[in-house]
């Protein structure tokens, strides 16, 4: 039998700008997987839908405002980390108000989908890159 791991539900978002670039955020020092580049997002809190999580996290982390109808489901990550199994829906958002800025000390970078392989990502995020290359 395989080890029992709790499922962790994290919702993430590929923000896409007018040039078709995707925003990556670098996980800050002190966090798990520090230094790796990821799609903005975070844990789905009790009582929240994944869409509500993304809207909240984009506001908290980047200071931008979007709405649930502006989030299109693209794909998901399913990855066994040592202590939990990550299930992570990935939404695409092209419509938002404001300019993303770093509110939690993270580096931000707008990156072409084809250049995303140059940015080391958490193992759960890497398999999502081809979906963005296809889309963009
Ligand atoms: O961001 P946060 O630390 O709350 O996420 C919980 C865990 O989910 C991280 O420690 C990481 O293992 C995983 N994660 C991930 N890719 C992301 C976001 C989170 O693998 N884009």
PDB file of C-alpha atoms and ligand atoms in Angstrom:
ATOM      1  CA  UNK A   1       0.000   0.000   0.000  1.00  0.00           C
ATOM      2  CA  UNK A   2       1.242   3.523  -0.680  1.00  0.00           C
ATOM      3  CA  UNK A   3       1.704   6.042   2.130  1.00  0.00           C
ATOM      4  CA  UNK A   4      -1.405   7.954   3.154  1.00  0.00           C
ATOM      5  CA  UNK A   5      -1.009  11.629   2.487  1.00  0.00           C
ATOM      6  CA  UNK A   6      -3.621  14.299   3.117  1.00  0.00           C
ATOM      7  CA  UNK A   7      -4.815  16.148   0.037  1.00  0.00           C
ATOM      8  CA  UNK A   8      -3.868  19.825   0.027  1.00  0.00           C
ATOM      9  CA  UNK A   9      -6.019  21.995  -2.205  1.00  0.00           C
ATOM     10  CA  UNK A  10      -4.196  25.047  -3.577  1.00  0.00           C
ATOM     11  CA  UNK A  11      -5.661  27.251  -6.322  1.00  0.00           C
ATOM     12  CA  UNK A  12      -3.306  28.977  -8.756  1.00  0.00           C
ATOM     13  CA  UNK A  13      -3.615  31.425 -11.599  1.00  0.00           C
ATOM     14  CA  UNK A  14      -1.712  32.164 -14.792  1.00  0.00           C
ATOM     15  CA  UNK A  15      -2.137  35.914 -15.244  1.00  0.00           C
ATOM     16  CA  UNK A  16      -1.670  36.791 -18.894  1.00  0.00           C
ATOM     17  CA  UNK A  17      -0.810  40.300 -20.089  1.00  0.00           C
ATOM     18  CA  UNK A  18      -1.656  41.998 -23.385  1.00  0.00           C
ATOM     19  CA  UNK A  19       1.569  40.622 -24.945  1.00  0.00           C
ATOM     20  CA  UNK A  20       0.671  37.041 -23.996  1.00  0.00           C
ATOM     21  CA  UNK A  21       3.244  36.814 -21.217  1.00  0.00           C
ATOM     22  CA  UNK A  22       2.559  34.982 -17.951  1.00  0.00           C
ATOM     23  CA  UNK A  23       3.310  36.319 -14.482  1.00  0.00           C
ATOM     24  CA  UNK A  24       5.589  34.179 -12.332  1.00  0.00           C
ATOM     25  CA  UNK A  25       6.284  34.887  -8.667  1.00  0.00           C
ATOM     26  CA  UNK A  26       9.387  33.721  -6.858  1.00  0.00           C
ATOM     27  CA  UNK A  27       8.730  32.051  -3.527  1.00  0.00           C
ATOM     28  CA  UNK A  28      10.418  34.160  -0.834  1.00  0.00           C
ATOM     29  CA  UNK A  29      13.086  33.047   1.623  1.00  0.00           C
ATOM     30  CA  UNK A  30      11.670  31.283   4.661  1.00  0.00           C
ATOM     31  CA  UNK A  31       8.872  29.549   2.738  1.00  0.00           C
ATOM     32  CA  UNK A  32       8.939  25.963   1.534  1.00  0.00           C
ATOM     33  CA  UNK A  33      10.477  25.738  -1.956  1.00  0.00           C
ATOM     34  CA  UNK A  34      12.058  29.199  -1.527  1.00  0.00           C
ATOM     35  CA  UNK A  35      13.572  30.621  -4.700  1.00  0.00           C
ATOM     36  CA  UNK A  36      11.387  28.621  -7.077  1.00  0.00           C
ATOM     37  CA  UNK A  37       9.067  30.401  -9.511  1.00  0.00           C
ATOM     38  CA  UNK A  38       5.367  29.642  -9.328  1.00  0.00           C
ATOM     39  CA  UNK A  39       1.958  30.708 -10.477  1.00  0.00           C
ATOM     40  CA  UNK A  40       0.419  33.076  -7.914  1.00  0.00           C
ATOM     41  CA  UNK A  41      -2.193  31.483  -5.688  1.00  0.00           C
ATOM     42  CA  UNK A  42      -2.558  29.799  -2.353  1.00  0.00           C
ATOM     43  CA  UNK A  43      -4.394  27.377  -0.112  1.00  0.00           C
ATOM     44  CA  UNK A  44      -8.160  27.110  -0.466  1.00  0.00           C
ATOM     45  CA  UNK A  45      -9.506  28.091   2.955  1.00  0.00           C
ATOM     46  CA  UNK A  46     -12.483  26.346   4.546  1.00  0.00           C
ATOM     47  CA  UNK A  47     -15.713  27.534   2.950  1.00  0.00           C
ATOM     48  CA  UNK A  48     -13.974  29.045  -0.091  1.00  0.00           C
ATOM     49  CA  UNK A  49     -14.291  27.988  -3.690  1.00  0.00           C
ATOM     50  CA  UNK A  50     -11.023  27.775  -5.661  1.00  0.00           C
ATOM     51  CA  UNK A  51     -12.161  30.804  -7.673  1.00  0.00           C
ATOM     52  CA  UNK A  52     -12.700  32.822  -4.483  1.00  0.00           C
ATOM     53  CA  UNK A  53      -9.232  31.800  -3.330  1.00  0.00           C
ATOM     54  CA  UNK A  54      -7.639  33.068  -6.536  1.00  0.00           C
ATOM     55  CA  UNK A  55      -9.509  36.396  -6.391  1.00  0.00           C
ATOM     56  CA  UNK A  56      -8.433  36.828  -2.740  1.00  0.00           C
ATOM     57  CA  UNK A  57      -4.812  35.783  -3.259  1.00  0.00           C
ATOM     58  CA  UNK A  58      -4.329  38.028  -6.298  1.00  0.00           C
ATOM     59  CA  UNK A  59      -5.495  40.949  -4.183  1.00  0.00           C
ATOM     60  CA  UNK A  60      -3.355  40.015  -1.151  1.00  0.00           C
ATOM     61  CA  UNK A  61      -0.172  39.085  -3.018  1.00  0.00           C
ATOM     62  CA  UNK A  62      -0.256  41.386  -6.039  1.00  0.00           C
ATOM     63  CA  UNK A  63      -2.756  44.145  -5.287  1.00  0.00           C
ATOM     64  CA  UNK A  64      -4.839  43.465  -8.385  1.00  0.00           C
ATOM     65  CA  UNK A  65      -8.584  43.024  -8.645  1.00  0.00           C
ATOM     66  CA  UNK A  66     -10.312  40.425 -10.753  1.00  0.00           C
ATOM     67  CA  UNK A  67     -13.658  38.635 -10.619  1.00  0.00           C
ATOM     68  CA  UNK A  68     -14.703  35.020 -10.856  1.00  0.00           C
ATOM     69  CA  UNK A  69     -16.096  35.298 -14.448  1.00  0.00           C
ATOM     70  CA  UNK A  70     -12.604  36.420 -15.548  1.00  0.00           C
ATOM     71  CA  UNK A  71     -11.077  33.102 -14.405  1.00  0.00           C
ATOM     72  CA  UNK A  72     -11.016  30.307 -16.975  1.00  0.00           C
ATOM     73  CA  UNK A  73     -10.052  26.810 -15.796  1.00  0.00           C
ATOM     74  CA  UNK A  74      -7.072  25.545 -17.816  1.00  0.00           C
ATOM     75  CA  UNK A  75      -5.743  22.387 -16.182  1.00  0.00           C
ATOM     76  CA  UNK A  76      -4.628  21.081 -12.805  1.00  0.00           C
ATOM     77  CA  UNK A  77      -1.591  19.747 -11.001  1.00  0.00           C
ATOM     78  CA  UNK A  78      -1.691  16.535  -9.002  1.00  0.00           C
ATOM     79  CA  UNK A  79       1.602  15.905  -7.277  1.00  0.00           C
ATOM     80  CA  UNK A  80       2.733  13.762  -4.358  1.00  0.00           C
ATOM     81  CA  UNK A  81       4.972  15.801  -2.059  1.00  0.00           C
ATOM     82  CA  UNK A  82       6.521  13.997   0.884  1.00  0.00           C
ATOM     83  CA  UNK A  83       3.913  14.968   3.489  1.00  0.00           C
ATOM     84  CA  UNK A  84       0.860  15.773   1.400  1.00  0.00           C
ATOM     85  CA  UNK A  85      -0.622  15.323  -2.032  1.00  0.00           C
ATOM     86  CA  UNK A  86      -1.098  18.622  -3.818  1.00  0.00           C
ATOM     87  CA  UNK A  87      -4.182  19.104  -5.945  1.00  0.00           C
ATOM     88  CA  UNK A  88      -3.957  22.445  -7.691  1.00  0.00           C
ATOM     89  CA  UNK A  89      -6.437  23.777 -10.256  1.00  0.00           C
ATOM     90  CA  UNK A  90      -4.828  26.320 -12.575  1.00  0.00           C
ATOM     91  CA  UNK A  91      -6.952  29.170 -13.895  1.00  0.00           C
ATOM     92  CA  UNK A  92      -6.072  31.659 -16.619  1.00  0.00           C
ATOM     93  CA  UNK A  93      -6.912  35.317 -16.110  1.00  0.00           C
ATOM     94  CA  UNK A  94      -6.490  37.972 -18.798  1.00  0.00           C
ATOM     95  CA  UNK A  95      -8.788  40.591 -17.325  1.00  0.00           C
ATOM     96  CA  UNK A  96      -7.792  42.339 -14.120  1.00  0.00           C
ATOM     97  CA  UNK A  97      -7.558  45.846 -12.727  1.00  0.00           C
ATOM     98  CA  UNK A  98      -4.279  47.297 -11.549  1.00  0.00           C
ATOM     99  CA  UNK A  99      -0.633  46.463 -12.150  1.00  0.00           C
ATOM    100  CA  UNK A 100       0.706  43.480 -10.212  1.00  0.00           C
ATOM    101  CA  UNK A 101       3.196  44.552  -7.576  1.00  0.00           C
ATOM    102  CA  UNK A 102       5.063  42.616  -4.962  1.00  0.00           C
ATOM    103  CA  UNK A 103       3.165  42.934  -1.680  1.00  0.00           C
ATOM    104  CA  UNK A 104       4.752  39.942   0.063  1.00  0.00           C
ATOM    105  CA  UNK A 105       8.421  40.419  -0.815  1.00  0.00           C
ATOM    106  CA  UNK A 106       8.319  38.098  -3.798  1.00  0.00           C
ATOM    107  CA  UNK A 107      10.104  38.832  -7.098  1.00  0.00           C
ATOM    108  CA  UNK A 108       7.738  39.040 -10.043  1.00  0.00           C
ATOM    109  CA  UNK A 109       8.449  38.430 -13.703  1.00  0.00           C
ATOM    110  CA  UNK A 110       6.364  38.468 -16.889  1.00  0.00           C
ATOM    111  CA  UNK A 111       7.600  35.499 -18.898  1.00  0.00           C
ATOM    112  CA  UNK A 112       6.752  34.062 -22.324  1.00  0.00           C
ATOM    113  CA  UNK A 113       5.327  30.555 -21.982  1.00  0.00           C
ATOM    114  CA  UNK A 114       8.221  29.138 -24.021  1.00  0.00           C
ATOM    115  CA  UNK A 115      10.750  30.780 -21.674  1.00  0.00           C
ATOM    116  CA  UNK A 116       9.182  29.378 -18.516  1.00  0.00           C
ATOM    117  CA  UNK A 117      11.553  26.409 -18.525  1.00  0.00           C
ATOM    118  CA  UNK A 118      14.362  28.889 -17.742  1.00  0.00           C
ATOM    119  CA  UNK A 119      12.743  29.546 -14.369  1.00  0.00           C
ATOM    120  CA  UNK A 120      13.027  26.687 -11.874  1.00  0.00           C
ATOM    121  CA  UNK A 121       9.535  25.833 -10.647  1.00  0.00           C
ATOM    122  CA  UNK A 122       8.108  23.539  -7.939  1.00  0.00           C
ATOM    123  CA  UNK A 123       7.766  20.001  -9.290  1.00  0.00           C
ATOM    124  CA  UNK A 124       3.964  20.306  -9.223  1.00  0.00           C
ATOM    125  CA  UNK A 125       4.001  23.381 -11.475  1.00  0.00           C
ATOM    126  CA  UNK A 126       6.404  22.199 -14.180  1.00  0.00           C
ATOM    127  CA  UNK A 127       3.962  19.823 -15.950  1.00  0.00           C
ATOM    128  CA  UNK A 128       1.589  22.777 -16.422  1.00  0.00           C
ATOM    129  CA  UNK A 129       3.966  24.650 -18.771  1.00  0.00           C
ATOM    130  CA  UNK A 130       2.974  22.782 -21.982  1.00  0.00           C
ATOM    131  CA  UNK A 131      -0.666  23.750 -21.437  1.00  0.00           C
ATOM    132  CA  UNK A 132       0.328  27.416 -21.410  1.00  0.00           C
ATOM    133  CA  UNK A 133       2.554  26.988 -24.466  1.00  0.00           C
ATOM    134  CA  UNK A 134      -0.416  25.449 -26.309  1.00  0.00           C
ATOM    135  CA  UNK A 135      -2.751  28.202 -25.160  1.00  0.00           C
ATOM    136  CA  UNK A 136      -0.467  31.137 -25.849  1.00  0.00           C
TER     137      UNK A 136
HETATM  138  O1  LIG B   1       1.951  28.771  -1.054  1.00  0.00           O
HETATM  139  P1  LIG B   1       1.805  27.803   0.071  1.00  0.00           P
HETATM  140  O2  LIG B   1       3.081  27.603   0.845  1.00  0.00           O
HETATM  141  O3  LIG B   1       0.616  28.081   0.927  1.00  0.00           O
HETATM  142  O4  LIG B   1       1.493  26.407  -0.648  1.00  0.00           O
HETATM  143  C1  LIG B   1       1.457  25.193   0.064  1.00  0.00           C
HETATM  144  C2  LIG B   1       2.316  24.159  -0.639  1.00  0.00           C
HETATM  145  O5  LIG B   1       1.793  23.870  -1.940  1.00  0.00           O
HETATM  146  C3  LIG B   1       3.745  24.614  -0.881  1.00  0.00           C
HETATM  147  O6  LIG B   1       4.559  24.303   0.199  1.00  0.00           O
HETATM  148  C4  LIG B   1       4.134  23.836  -2.113  1.00  0.00           C
HETATM  149  O7  LIG B   1       4.607  22.566  -1.734  1.00  0.00           O
HETATM  150  C5  LIG B   1       2.847  23.652  -2.862  1.00  0.00           C
HETATM  151  N1  LIG B   1       2.710  24.575  -4.003  1.00  0.00           N
HETATM  152  C6  LIG B   1       3.214  24.216  -5.254  1.00  0.00           C
HETATM  153  N2  LIG B   1       3.065  25.069  -6.318  1.00  0.00           N
HETATM  154  C7  LIG B   1       2.434  26.255  -6.149  1.00  0.00           C
HETATM  155  C8  LIG B   1       1.917  26.639  -4.886  1.00  0.00           C
HETATM  156  C9  LIG B   1       2.063  25.765  -3.832  1.00  0.00           C
HETATM  157  O8  LIG B   1       3.787  23.145  -5.408  1.00  0.00           O
HETATM  158  N3  LIG B   1       2.283  27.063  -7.207  1.00  0.00           N
END
